[in-house]
Short mmCIF file of C-alpha atoms in Angstrom, two decimals:
data_model
loop_
_atom_site.label_atom_id
_atom_site.label_comp_id
_atom_site.label_asym_id
_atom_site.label_seq_id
_atom_site.Cartn_x
_atom_site.Cartn_y
_atom_site.Cartn_z
CA UNK A 25 -0.12 0.10 0.10
CA UNK A 26 2.87 2.21 1.00
CA UNK A 27 4.67 1.52 -2.31
CA UNK A 28 1.58 2.32 -4.23
CA UNK A 29 1.47 5.09 -2.82
CA UNK A 30 4.89 6.02 -3.07
CA UNK A 31 4.91 4.97 -6.81
CA UNK A 32 1.65 7.96 -7.65
CA UNK A 33 3.17 10.53 -5.54
CA UNK A 34 6.66 10.99 -7.78
CA UNK A 35 4.86 9.87 -10.25
CA UNK A 36 1.92 12.92 -10.04
CA UNK A 37 5.19 15.08 -9.47
CA UNK A 38 7.35 14.45 -11.86
CA UNK A 39 4.24 14.82 -14.32
CA UNK A 40 4.37 18.15 -16.71
CA UNK A 41 0.63 18.40 -15.86
CA UNK A 42 1.73 20.08 -12.91
CA UNK A 43 4.31 22.30 -14.01
CA UNK A 44 1.34 23.27 -16.11
CA UNK A 45 -0.93 23.91 -13.52
CA UNK A 46 1.27 26.01 -11.61
CA UNK A 47 1.48 28.24 -14.42
CA UNK A 48 -1.40 28.30 -15.96
CA UNK A 49 -4.06 28.85 -12.48
CA UNK A 50 -7.39 30.54 -12.60
CA UNK A 51 -7.59 33.60 -11.76
CA UNK A 52 -10.06 34.83 -8.80
CA UNK A 53 -12.34 37.24 -9.93
CA UNK A 54 -13.83 38.27 -6.53
CA UNK A 55 -10.00 39.28 -4.74
CA UNK A 56 -9.77 40.93 -8.48
CA UNK A 57 -12.64 42.95 -8.35
CA UNK A 58 -12.35 43.44 -4.71
CA UNK A 59 -8.81 42.19 -3.75
CA UNK A 60 -8.95 40.85 -0.78
CA UNK A 61 -9.02 36.83 -1.05
CA UNK A 62 -12.51 34.98 -0.67
CA UNK A 63 -12.88 31.95 1.10
CA UNK A 64 -11.62 29.60 -2.09
CA UNK A 65 -8.40 30.97 -2.49
CA UNK A 66 -5.53 28.97 -2.71
CA UNK A 67 -6.98 26.07 -3.60
CA UNK A 68 -5.59 25.26 -6.69
CA UNK A 69 -2.78 25.92 -5.19
CA UNK A 70 -2.81 22.99 -1.99
CA UNK A 71 -4.30 20.91 -4.88
CA UNK A 72 -1.11 20.84 -6.46
CA UNK A 73 0.56 20.44 -3.70
CA UNK A 74 -1.35 17.28 -2.54
CA UNK A 75 -0.20 16.24 -6.40
CA UNK A 76 3.37 16.44 -5.52
CA UNK A 77 3.30 14.95 -2.38
CA UNK A 78 3.57 17.51 0.17
CA UNK A 79 0.36 16.94 2.18
CA UNK A 80 1.80 19.89 5.41
CA UNK A 81 1.55 23.02 2.84
CA UNK A 82 -2.12 22.10 0.61
CA UNK A 83 -2.91 22.25 4.40
CA UNK A 84 -1.08 25.39 5.27
CA UNK A 85 -1.50 26.58 1.98
CA UNK A 86 -6.15 26.03 2.22
CA UNK A 87 -7.26 22.99 4.57
CA UNK A 88 -10.23 22.12 3.84
CA UNK A 89 -8.35 21.10 0.57
CA UNK A 90 -8.21 17.30 1.73
CA UNK A 91 -12.04 17.53 3.30
CA UNK A 92 -13.40 18.55 1.05
CA UNK A 93 -12.19 16.31 -1.86
CA UNK A 94 -13.10 13.43 0.82
CA UNK A 95 -16.46 14.96 0.72
CA UNK A 96 -17.00 14.88 -3.00
CA UNK A 97 -15.55 11.18 -2.56
CA UNK A 98 -18.65 10.37 -0.68
CA UNK A 99 -20.55 11.84 -3.08
CA UNK A 100 -19.86 9.95 -5.66
CA UNK A 101 -19.90 6.65 -3.58
CA UNK A 102 -22.96 6.97 -2.45
CA UNK A 103 -24.32 8.12 -5.52
CA UNK A 104 -23.97 5.34 -7.08
CA UNK A 105 -24.01 2.77 -4.40
CA UNK A 106 -26.46 4.36 -2.18
CA UNK A 107 -24.10 4.47 1.27
CA UNK A 108 -26.74 7.36 3.48
CA UNK A 109 -29.87 7.40 4.56
CA UNK A 110 -33.42 9.30 2.67
CA UNK A 111 -32.68 11.69 5.21
CA UNK A 112 -28.53 12.40 4.01
CA UNK A 113 -27.62 12.61 7.68
CA UNK A 114 -24.34 11.63 6.58
CA UNK A 115 -24.40 14.21 3.85
CA UNK A 116 -25.64 16.77 5.51
CA UNK A 117 -23.35 16.56 8.44
CA UNK A 118 -19.77 16.09 6.79
CA UNK A 119 -21.11 19.34 4.55
CA UNK A 120 -21.51 21.41 7.79
CA UNK A 121 -18.21 20.41 8.75
CA UNK A 122 -16.61 21.05 4.91
CA UNK A 123 -18.28 24.15 5.57
CA UNK A 124 -16.92 25.62 9.42
CA UNK A 125 -13.51 24.05 8.43
CA UNK A 126 -13.64 25.72 5.69
CA UNK A 127 -14.96 29.45 7.50
CA UNK A 128 -12.38 28.79 9.98
CA UNK A 129 -9.75 28.96 8.07
CA UNK A 130 -10.68 32.17 6.07
CA UNK A 131 -11.60 33.66 9.48
CA UNK A 132 -7.65 33.35 9.83
CA UNK A 133 -6.14 34.50 6.77
CA UNK A 134 -8.49 37.33 6.66
CA UNK A 135 -7.59 38.21 10.16
CA UNK A 136 -3.83 37.54 10.14
CA UNK A 137 -4.18 35.48 13.14
CA UNK A 138 -0.50 33.81 11.61
CA UNK A 139 1.79 35.72 9.58
CA UNK A 140 2.97 32.51 7.72
CA UNK A 141 0.11 32.01 5.88
CA UNK A 142 -0.47 33.54 1.91
CA UNK A 143 -2.41 32.47 0.30
CA UNK A 144 -2.21 35.60 -2.36
CA UNK A 145 0.39 34.71 -5.44
#
């Protein structure tokens, strides 16, 4: 399992695709218009760091990236396998949890509670 993960990590970090992605990030229209980071700023760079296997950098850039990806994976699995009940309690709980992570990390970023955090490119 660990060998497979390491092989995938090395493969993704060496792909030309990641270099291309780094040079072609989508600009944030909210930041362009206001000059303020939006709650999603940093997600693209976080995904690139995750593809390269740098989990610490990924979490520092956008703390909600991994929980958000897990939420989407659960939603896809639920669509095909019917994992949740009829009231979608698990999906709603995960949605609230991920949303809370996004709001808390955005609040920390906006109020500059830790100085080394820089989501701006």
